[in-house]
XYZ file of C-alpha atoms in Angstrom:
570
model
C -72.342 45.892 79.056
C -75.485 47.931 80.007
C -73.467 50.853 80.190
C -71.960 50.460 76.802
C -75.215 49.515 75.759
C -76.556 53.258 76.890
C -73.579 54.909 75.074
C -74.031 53.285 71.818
C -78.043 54.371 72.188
C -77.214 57.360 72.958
C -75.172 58.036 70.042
C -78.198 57.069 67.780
C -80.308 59.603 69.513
C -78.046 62.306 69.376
C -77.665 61.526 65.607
C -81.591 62.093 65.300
C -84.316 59.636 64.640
C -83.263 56.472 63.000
C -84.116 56.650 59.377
C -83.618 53.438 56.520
C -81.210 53.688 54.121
C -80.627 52.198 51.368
C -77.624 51.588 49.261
C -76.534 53.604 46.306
C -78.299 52.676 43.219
C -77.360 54.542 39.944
C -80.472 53.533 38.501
C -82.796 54.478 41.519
C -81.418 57.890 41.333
C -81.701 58.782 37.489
C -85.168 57.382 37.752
C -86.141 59.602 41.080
C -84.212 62.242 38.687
C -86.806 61.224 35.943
C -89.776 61.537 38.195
C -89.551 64.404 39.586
C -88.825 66.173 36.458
C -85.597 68.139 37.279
C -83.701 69.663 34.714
C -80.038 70.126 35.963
C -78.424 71.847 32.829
C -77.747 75.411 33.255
C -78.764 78.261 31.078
C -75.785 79.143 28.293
C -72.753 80.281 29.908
C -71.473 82.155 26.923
C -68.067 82.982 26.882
C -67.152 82.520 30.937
C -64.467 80.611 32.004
C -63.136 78.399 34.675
C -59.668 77.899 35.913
C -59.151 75.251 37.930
C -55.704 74.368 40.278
C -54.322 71.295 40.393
C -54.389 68.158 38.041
C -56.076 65.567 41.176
C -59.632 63.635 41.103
C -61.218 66.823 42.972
C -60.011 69.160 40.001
C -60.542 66.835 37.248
C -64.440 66.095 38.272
C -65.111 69.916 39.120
C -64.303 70.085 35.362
C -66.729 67.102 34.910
C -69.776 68.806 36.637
C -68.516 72.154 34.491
C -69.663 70.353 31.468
C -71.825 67.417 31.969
C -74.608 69.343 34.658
C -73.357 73.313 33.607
C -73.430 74.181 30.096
C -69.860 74.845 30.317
C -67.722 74.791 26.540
C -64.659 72.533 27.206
C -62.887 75.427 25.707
C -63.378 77.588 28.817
C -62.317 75.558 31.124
C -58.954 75.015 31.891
C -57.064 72.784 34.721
C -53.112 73.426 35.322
C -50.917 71.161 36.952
C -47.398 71.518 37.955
C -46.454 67.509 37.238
C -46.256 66.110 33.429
C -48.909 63.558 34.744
C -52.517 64.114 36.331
C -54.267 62.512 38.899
C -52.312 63.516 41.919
C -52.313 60.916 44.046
C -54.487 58.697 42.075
C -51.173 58.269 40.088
C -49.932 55.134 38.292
C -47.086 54.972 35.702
C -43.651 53.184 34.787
C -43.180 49.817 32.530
C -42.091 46.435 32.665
C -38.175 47.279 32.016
C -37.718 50.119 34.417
C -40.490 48.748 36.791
C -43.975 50.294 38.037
C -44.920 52.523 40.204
C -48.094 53.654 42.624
C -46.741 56.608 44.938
C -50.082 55.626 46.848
C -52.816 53.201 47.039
C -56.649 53.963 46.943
C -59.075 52.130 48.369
C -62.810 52.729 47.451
C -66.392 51.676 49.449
C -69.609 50.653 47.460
C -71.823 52.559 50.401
C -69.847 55.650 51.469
C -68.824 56.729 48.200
C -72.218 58.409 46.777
C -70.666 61.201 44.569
C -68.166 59.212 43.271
C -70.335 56.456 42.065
C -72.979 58.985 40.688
C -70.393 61.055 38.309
C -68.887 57.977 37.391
C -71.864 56.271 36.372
C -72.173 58.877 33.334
C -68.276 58.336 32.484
C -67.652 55.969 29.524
C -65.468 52.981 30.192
C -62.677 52.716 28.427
C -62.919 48.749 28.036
C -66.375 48.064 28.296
C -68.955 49.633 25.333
C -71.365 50.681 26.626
C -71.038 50.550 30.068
C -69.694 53.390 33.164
C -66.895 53.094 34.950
C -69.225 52.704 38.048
C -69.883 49.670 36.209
C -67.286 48.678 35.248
C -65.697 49.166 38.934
C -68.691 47.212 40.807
C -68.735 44.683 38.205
C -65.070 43.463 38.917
C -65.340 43.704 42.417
C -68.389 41.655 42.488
C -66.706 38.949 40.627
C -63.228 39.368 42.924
C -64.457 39.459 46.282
C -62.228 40.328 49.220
C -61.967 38.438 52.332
C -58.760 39.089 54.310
C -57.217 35.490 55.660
C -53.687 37.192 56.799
C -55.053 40.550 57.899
C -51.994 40.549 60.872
C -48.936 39.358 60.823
C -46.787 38.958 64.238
C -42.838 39.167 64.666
C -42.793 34.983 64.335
C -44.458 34.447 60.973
C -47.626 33.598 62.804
C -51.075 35.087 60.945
C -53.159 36.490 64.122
C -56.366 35.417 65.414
C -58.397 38.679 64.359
C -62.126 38.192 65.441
C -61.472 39.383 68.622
C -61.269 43.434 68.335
C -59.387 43.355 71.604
C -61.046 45.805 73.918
C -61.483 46.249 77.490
C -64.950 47.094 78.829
C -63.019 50.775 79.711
C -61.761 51.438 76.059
C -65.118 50.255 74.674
C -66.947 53.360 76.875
C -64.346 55.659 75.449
C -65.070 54.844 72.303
C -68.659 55.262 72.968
C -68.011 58.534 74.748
C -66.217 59.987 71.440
C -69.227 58.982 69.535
C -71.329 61.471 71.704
C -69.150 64.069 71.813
C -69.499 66.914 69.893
C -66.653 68.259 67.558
C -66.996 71.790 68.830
C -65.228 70.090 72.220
C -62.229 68.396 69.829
C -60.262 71.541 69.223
C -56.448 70.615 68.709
C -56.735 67.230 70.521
C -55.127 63.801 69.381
C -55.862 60.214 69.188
C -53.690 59.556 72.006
C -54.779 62.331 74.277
C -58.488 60.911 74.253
C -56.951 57.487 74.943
C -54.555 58.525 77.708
C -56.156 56.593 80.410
C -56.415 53.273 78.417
C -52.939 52.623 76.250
C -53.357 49.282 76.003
C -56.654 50.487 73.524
C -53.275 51.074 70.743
C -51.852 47.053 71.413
C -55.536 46.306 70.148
C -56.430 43.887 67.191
C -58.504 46.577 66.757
C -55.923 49.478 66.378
C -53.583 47.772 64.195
C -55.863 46.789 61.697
C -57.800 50.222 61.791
C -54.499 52.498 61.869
C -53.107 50.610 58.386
C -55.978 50.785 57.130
C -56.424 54.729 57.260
C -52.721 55.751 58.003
C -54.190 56.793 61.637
C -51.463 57.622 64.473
C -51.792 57.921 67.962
C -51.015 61.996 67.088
C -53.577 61.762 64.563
C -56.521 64.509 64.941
C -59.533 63.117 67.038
C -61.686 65.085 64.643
C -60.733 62.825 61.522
C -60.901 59.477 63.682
C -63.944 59.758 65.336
C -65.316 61.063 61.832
C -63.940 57.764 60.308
C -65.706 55.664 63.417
C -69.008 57.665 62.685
C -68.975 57.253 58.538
C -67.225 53.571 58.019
C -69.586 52.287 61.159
C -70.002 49.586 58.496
C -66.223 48.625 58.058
C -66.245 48.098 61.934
C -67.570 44.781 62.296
C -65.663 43.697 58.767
C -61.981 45.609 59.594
C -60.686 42.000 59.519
C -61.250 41.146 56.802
C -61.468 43.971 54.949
C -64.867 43.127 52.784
C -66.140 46.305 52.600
C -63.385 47.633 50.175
C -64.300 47.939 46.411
C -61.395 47.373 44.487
C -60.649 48.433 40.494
C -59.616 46.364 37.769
C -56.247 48.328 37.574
C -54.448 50.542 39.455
C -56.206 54.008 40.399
C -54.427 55.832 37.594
C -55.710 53.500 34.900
C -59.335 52.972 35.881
C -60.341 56.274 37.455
C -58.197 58.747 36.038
C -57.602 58.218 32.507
C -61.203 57.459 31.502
C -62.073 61.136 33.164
C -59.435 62.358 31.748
C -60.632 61.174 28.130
C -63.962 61.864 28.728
C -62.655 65.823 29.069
C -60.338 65.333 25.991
C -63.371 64.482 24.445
C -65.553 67.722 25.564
C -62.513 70.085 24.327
C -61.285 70.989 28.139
C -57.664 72.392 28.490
C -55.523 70.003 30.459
C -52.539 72.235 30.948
C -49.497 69.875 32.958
C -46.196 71.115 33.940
C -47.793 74.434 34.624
C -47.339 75.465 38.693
C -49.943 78.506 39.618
C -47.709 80.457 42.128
C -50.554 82.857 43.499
C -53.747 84.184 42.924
C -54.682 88.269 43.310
C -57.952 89.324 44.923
C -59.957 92.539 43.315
C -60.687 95.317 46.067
C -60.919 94.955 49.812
C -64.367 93.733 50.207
C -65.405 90.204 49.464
C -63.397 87.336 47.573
C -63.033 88.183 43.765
C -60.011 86.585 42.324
C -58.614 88.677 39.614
C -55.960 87.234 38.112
C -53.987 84.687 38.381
C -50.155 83.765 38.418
C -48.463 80.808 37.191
C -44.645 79.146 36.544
C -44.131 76.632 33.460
C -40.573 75.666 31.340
C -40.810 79.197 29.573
C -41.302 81.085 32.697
C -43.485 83.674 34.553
C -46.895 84.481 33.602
C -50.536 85.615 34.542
C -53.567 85.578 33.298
C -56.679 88.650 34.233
C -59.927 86.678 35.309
C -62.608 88.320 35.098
C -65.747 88.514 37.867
C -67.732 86.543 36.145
C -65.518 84.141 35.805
C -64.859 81.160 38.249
C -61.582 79.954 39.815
C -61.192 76.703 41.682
C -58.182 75.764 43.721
C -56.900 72.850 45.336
C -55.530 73.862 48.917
C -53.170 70.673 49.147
C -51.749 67.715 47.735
C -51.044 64.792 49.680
C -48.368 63.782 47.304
C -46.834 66.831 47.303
C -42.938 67.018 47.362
C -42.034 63.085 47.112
C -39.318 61.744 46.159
C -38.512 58.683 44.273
C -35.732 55.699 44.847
C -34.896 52.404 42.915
C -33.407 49.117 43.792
C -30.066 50.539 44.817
C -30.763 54.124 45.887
C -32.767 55.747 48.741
C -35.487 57.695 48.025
C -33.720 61.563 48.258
C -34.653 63.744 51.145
C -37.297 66.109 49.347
C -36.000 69.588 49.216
C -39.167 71.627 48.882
C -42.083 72.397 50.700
C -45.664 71.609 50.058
C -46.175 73.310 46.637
C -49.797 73.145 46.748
C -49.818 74.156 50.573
C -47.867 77.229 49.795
C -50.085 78.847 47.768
C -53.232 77.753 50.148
C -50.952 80.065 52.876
C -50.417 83.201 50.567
C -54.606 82.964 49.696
C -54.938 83.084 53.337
C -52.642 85.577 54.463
C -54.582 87.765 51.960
C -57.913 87.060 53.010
C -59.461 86.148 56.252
C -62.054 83.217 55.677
C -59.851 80.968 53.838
C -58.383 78.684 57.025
C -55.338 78.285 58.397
C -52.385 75.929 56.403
C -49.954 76.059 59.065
C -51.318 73.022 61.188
C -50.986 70.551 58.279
C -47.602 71.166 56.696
C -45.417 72.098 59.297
C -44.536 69.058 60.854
C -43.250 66.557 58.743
C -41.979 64.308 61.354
C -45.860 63.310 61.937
C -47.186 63.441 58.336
C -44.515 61.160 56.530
C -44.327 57.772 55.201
C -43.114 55.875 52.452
C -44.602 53.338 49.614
C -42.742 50.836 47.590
C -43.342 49.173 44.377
C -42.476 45.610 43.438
C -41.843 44.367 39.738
C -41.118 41.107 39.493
C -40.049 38.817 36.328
C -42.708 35.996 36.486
C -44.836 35.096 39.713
C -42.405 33.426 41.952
C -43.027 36.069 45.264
C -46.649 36.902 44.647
C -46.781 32.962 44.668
C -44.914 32.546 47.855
C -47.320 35.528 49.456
C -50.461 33.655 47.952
C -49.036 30.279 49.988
C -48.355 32.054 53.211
C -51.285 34.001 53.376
C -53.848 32.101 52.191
C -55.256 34.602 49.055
C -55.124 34.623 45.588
C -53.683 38.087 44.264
C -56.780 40.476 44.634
C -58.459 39.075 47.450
C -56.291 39.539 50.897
C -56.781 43.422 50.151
C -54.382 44.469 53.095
C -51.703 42.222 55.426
C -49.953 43.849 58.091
C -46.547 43.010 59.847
C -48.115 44.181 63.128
C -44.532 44.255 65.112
C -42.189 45.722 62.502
C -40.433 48.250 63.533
C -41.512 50.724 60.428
C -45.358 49.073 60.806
C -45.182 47.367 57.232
C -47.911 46.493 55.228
C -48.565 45.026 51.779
C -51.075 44.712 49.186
C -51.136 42.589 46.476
C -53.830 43.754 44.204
C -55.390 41.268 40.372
C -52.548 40.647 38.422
C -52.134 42.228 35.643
C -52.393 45.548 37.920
C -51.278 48.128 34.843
C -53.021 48.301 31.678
C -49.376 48.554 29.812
C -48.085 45.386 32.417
C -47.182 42.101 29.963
C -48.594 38.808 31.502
C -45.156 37.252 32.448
C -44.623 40.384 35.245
C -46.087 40.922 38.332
C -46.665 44.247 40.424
C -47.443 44.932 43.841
C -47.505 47.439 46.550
C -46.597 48.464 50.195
C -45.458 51.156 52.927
C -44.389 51.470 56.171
C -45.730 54.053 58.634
C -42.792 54.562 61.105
C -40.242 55.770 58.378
C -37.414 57.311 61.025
C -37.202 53.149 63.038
C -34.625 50.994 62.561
C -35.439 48.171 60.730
C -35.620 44.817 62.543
C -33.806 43.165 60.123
C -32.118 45.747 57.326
C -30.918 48.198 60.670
C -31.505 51.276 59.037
C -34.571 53.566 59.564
C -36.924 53.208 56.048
C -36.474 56.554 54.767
C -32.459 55.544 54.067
C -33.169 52.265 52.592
C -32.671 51.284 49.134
C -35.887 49.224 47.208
C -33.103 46.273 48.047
C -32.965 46.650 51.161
C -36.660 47.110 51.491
C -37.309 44.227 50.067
C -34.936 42.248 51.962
C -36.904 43.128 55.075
C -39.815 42.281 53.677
C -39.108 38.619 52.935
C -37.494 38.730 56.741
C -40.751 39.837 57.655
C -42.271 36.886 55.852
C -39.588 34.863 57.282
C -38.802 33.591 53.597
C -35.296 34.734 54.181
C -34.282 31.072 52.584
C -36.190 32.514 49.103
C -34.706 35.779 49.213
C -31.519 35.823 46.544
C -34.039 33.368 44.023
C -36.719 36.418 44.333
C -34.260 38.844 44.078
C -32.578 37.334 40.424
C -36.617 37.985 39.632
C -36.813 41.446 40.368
C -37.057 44.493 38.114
C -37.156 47.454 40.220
C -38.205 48.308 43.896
C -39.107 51.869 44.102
C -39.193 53.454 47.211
C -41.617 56.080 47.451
C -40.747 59.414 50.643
C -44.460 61.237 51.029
C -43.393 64.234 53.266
C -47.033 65.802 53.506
C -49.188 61.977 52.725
C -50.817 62.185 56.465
C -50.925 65.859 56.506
C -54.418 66.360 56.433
C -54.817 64.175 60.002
C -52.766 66.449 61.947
C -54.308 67.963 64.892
C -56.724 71.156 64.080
C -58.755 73.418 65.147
C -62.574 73.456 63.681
C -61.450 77.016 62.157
C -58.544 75.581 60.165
C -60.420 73.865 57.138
C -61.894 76.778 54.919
C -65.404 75.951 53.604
C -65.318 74.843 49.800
C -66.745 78.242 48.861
C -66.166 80.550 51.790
C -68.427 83.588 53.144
C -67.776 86.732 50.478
C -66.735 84.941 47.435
C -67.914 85.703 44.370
C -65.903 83.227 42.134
C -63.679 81.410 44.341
C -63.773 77.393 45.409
C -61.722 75.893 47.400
C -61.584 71.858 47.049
C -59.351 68.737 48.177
C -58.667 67.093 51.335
C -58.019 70.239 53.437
C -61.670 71.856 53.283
C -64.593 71.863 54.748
C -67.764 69.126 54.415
C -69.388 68.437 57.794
C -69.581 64.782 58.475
C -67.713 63.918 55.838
C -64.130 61.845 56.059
C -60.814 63.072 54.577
C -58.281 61.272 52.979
C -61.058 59.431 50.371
C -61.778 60.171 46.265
C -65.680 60.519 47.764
C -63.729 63.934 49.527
C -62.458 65.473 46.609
C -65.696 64.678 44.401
C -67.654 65.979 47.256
C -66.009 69.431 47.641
C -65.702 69.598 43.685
C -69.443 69.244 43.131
C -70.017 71.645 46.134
C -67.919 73.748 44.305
C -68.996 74.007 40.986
C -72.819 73.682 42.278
C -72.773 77.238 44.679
C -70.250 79.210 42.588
C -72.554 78.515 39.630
C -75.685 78.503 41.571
C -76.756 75.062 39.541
C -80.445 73.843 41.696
C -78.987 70.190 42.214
C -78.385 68.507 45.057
C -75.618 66.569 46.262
C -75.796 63.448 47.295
C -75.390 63.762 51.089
C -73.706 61.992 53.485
C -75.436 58.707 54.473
C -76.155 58.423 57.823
C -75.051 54.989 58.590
C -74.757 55.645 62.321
C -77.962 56.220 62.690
C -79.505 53.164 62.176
C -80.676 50.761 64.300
C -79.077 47.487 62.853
C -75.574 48.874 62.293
C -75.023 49.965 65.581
C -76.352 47.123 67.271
C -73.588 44.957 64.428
C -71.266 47.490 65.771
C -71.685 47.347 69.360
C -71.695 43.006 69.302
C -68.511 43.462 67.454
C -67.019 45.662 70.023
C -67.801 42.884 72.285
C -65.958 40.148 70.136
């Protein structure tokens, strides 16, 4: 234990002095604002304009920061996106006769997510007068705490003993050792090559819990996971139970989305959907000056000449990109395209050096697939029998995970009513599986081929509530199976090269944002990511004197890691 004890030291000291921290306070930082006496509103910006790519939460809050911290007309700005619907994978949409659907679910955290909490402090709720959506967010969770009582699941029914992370005293030094190690050193390398000596580190309580969690596996990048161990320190000693996540009052869609998309609506700014931009063109040799740019609607082919004072901001990839959607007697289709968003990121780059490399992240999508499903239910009769079983009221159990199904099922069954448009007498939930080319144990048919039926059906087998299946299937509305081809694509192994920076060396008006960029320390597959890299963004192209809020070192204090390393020892 003295050993691990060094390690875990060690990593504090590498990190740099310990330092207190403090957790995000909306009010603490508009009054530090106050007291300093910074003014972050740009001069006028006249008649320049800013085009931004893709309809997600990174695009949609670069056009925030355009015109809340900017000076920016809504008029000049201007956001295409190939779908009718924005939000990318903050999505949420259906109704109660053709059933609901999530193609993913987000999770947020009160202390990692610093950016995302500070622009959404100064975005109106849509429910509450008066009040932010941070508030509005924080306030619910506060009064719907989460606490985890089924976290794992085994093959019998039987809801694991998770206290225990699990480890031998060899995987805990390994872990320890990846703390220390710098990223320079984690070129190209995996989960499982770092944990080659010690397999039994993925039978773990801790592994499970951590890899449905995050959507890790064992071929994951070691980059992204030892970034995760490093940033969400804190979740460590609470992965059971899963306290640390802040959840919404409805879906992502409803309370994150649409109230930034309003606020926009309500500044003028052009939300242009069902518009794909196909390429961009670069002025000259020298530098990175985008000068026009190309883009595919219903009526066709067209471009539009930007000029170099203007500012173009793209989104490199899209983790929803390509899916397909099933129902309750039909598969979810094999997708036929590739990464849309991706394939533009590759033509930027074969035209420029500086702008990364695409090719590790969408070209294998045996590793980067998996597929959701959405539950509708007449009535309350399943979320009931899930409430017995596991022991929380809808909203609280956050995540429960079949730990030795063959597709690694999980399910979450988030405050009813979980839509804004969802009538009280219907209830909505969500799940996935990670392992979408297994045979079922029960339905024998690998996930990607299965029907919402028959996805359900293995579900209650999973629950062993086989005996309640045909009365909770006379209740259902529509299962929809959900095929993500690209969803994990940003954890495939990479080189430190790959990732462009948000706005790379010799660009003039050019941002790159999402979950495939650059941000040292900094953890994909999170909305803090694509506020982050939007703010970046619209901050350097713009040259606006305000900071960012930076990345809280967590791992470098004292008390956490000591929390940490007694939980590693549970």
């Amino acid at each position: 234990m003295s050993k691990a004890i060094r390690i875990f030291a060690l990593a504090a000291a590498a990190a740099g002095a310990a330092i207190a921290y403090k957790k995000f306070s909306e009010k603490a930082e508009r009054a530090d604002d106050e007291n300093k006496a910074i003014l972050y509103r740009a001069q006028e910006q006249g008649n320049r304009q800013a085009y931004i790519v893709g309809g997600g939460l990174g695009s949609l809050a670069a056009a925030a920061y355009l015109v809340r911290d900017c000076g920016f007309e809504g008029k000049n700005i201007h956001v295409f996106e190939g779908l009718h619907l924005l939000g990318g994978a903050n999505d949420g949409c259906g109704d109660a006769q053709h059933g609901f659907l999530c193609r993913g679910g987000r999770m947020l955290n009160e202390e990692t997510y610093e950016n995302f909490w500070e622009l959404f402090s100064t975005i109106p709720s849509l429910e509450l007068p008066g009040r932010s959506v941070t508030e509005e967010i924080l306030a619910f969770d506060a009064a719907h705490p989460t606490h985890a009582r089924a976290r794992l699941v085994d093959k019998d029914g039987g809801i694991l003993d998770v206290r225990s992370m699990g480890f031998t005293q060899k995987e805990r030094l390994a872990l320890g050792r990846l703390l220390v190690t710098p990223e320079e050193k984690l070129d190209d390398m995996t989960i499982a090559d770092w944990f080659s000596e010690t397999p039994h580190f993925f039978e773990t309580n801790f592994w499970h819990m951590w890899q449905t969690t995050f959507a890790f596996q064992t071929w994951s990048s070691l980059f992204e996971f030892r970034r995760y161990m490093n940033r969400m320190i804190l979740e460590f000693p609470r992965i059971e139970t899963l306290e640390g996540v802040t959840r919404c009052r409805y879906n992502q869609y409803d309370s994150v989305i649409l109230p930034l998309q309003r606020y926009l609506e309500a500044h003028g700014v052009e939300l242009i959907a069902g518009t794909t931009v196909t390429d961009l063109d670069f002025a000259g040799k020298d530098g990175i000056t985008v000068s026009a740019l190309h883009c595919r609607d219903a009526n066709g082919e067209s471009s539009i000449k930007i000029s170099p004072d203007d500012i173009c901001i793209v989104t490199t990839g899209g983790m929803c990109d390509s899916s397909t959607l099933g129902d309750y007697s039909t598969p979810a289709p094999a997708p036929e395209e590739k990464a849309i968003s991706g394939e533009l990121w590759a033509k930027l780059a074969a035209k420029k050096p500086g702008l990364g490399n695409p090719y590790p992240f969408f070209e294998k999508t045996e590793e980067t697939n998996w597929e959701s499903f959405t539950v509708t239910s007449r009535g309350n009769r399943l979320l009931k029998l899930i409430e017995g079983f596991s022991g929380n009221i809808p909203g609280s159990g956050a995540l429960m995970t079949f730990k030795d199904s063959s597709w690694k099922m999980s399910i979450v069954v988030a405050a009813q009513p979980h839509f804004k448009t969802q009538p009280m007498d219907v209830t909505v939930f969500w799940g996935y599986g990670l392992y979408t080319d297994r045979i079922g144990d029960y339905v024998h048919k690998p996930m990607k081929d299965c029907s919402g039926e028959e996805i359900l059906t293995e579900l209650m087998h999973q629950l062993h509530m086989e005996d309640q299946l045909e009365a909770v299937k006379a209740d259902i509305i529509n299962v929809i199976p959900c095929y993500m081809p690209y969803v994990d694509a940003h954890f495939e192994p990479r080189k430190m090269s790959d990732r462009p920076q948000v706005v790379p060396a010799g660009s003039t008006n050019l941002g790159l944002i999402g979950q495939y960029v650059e941000t040292p320390e900094d953890m994909v597959f999170t909305e803090e990511y694509s506020v982050r890299t939007a703010r970046i963004a619209v901050y350097t192209l713009l040259g606006i004197d305000r900071k960012v809020c930076p990345v809280t070192p967590y791992n470098r204090d004292p008390k956490v890691l000591a929390t940490a390393l007694k939980t590693a020892y549970r």
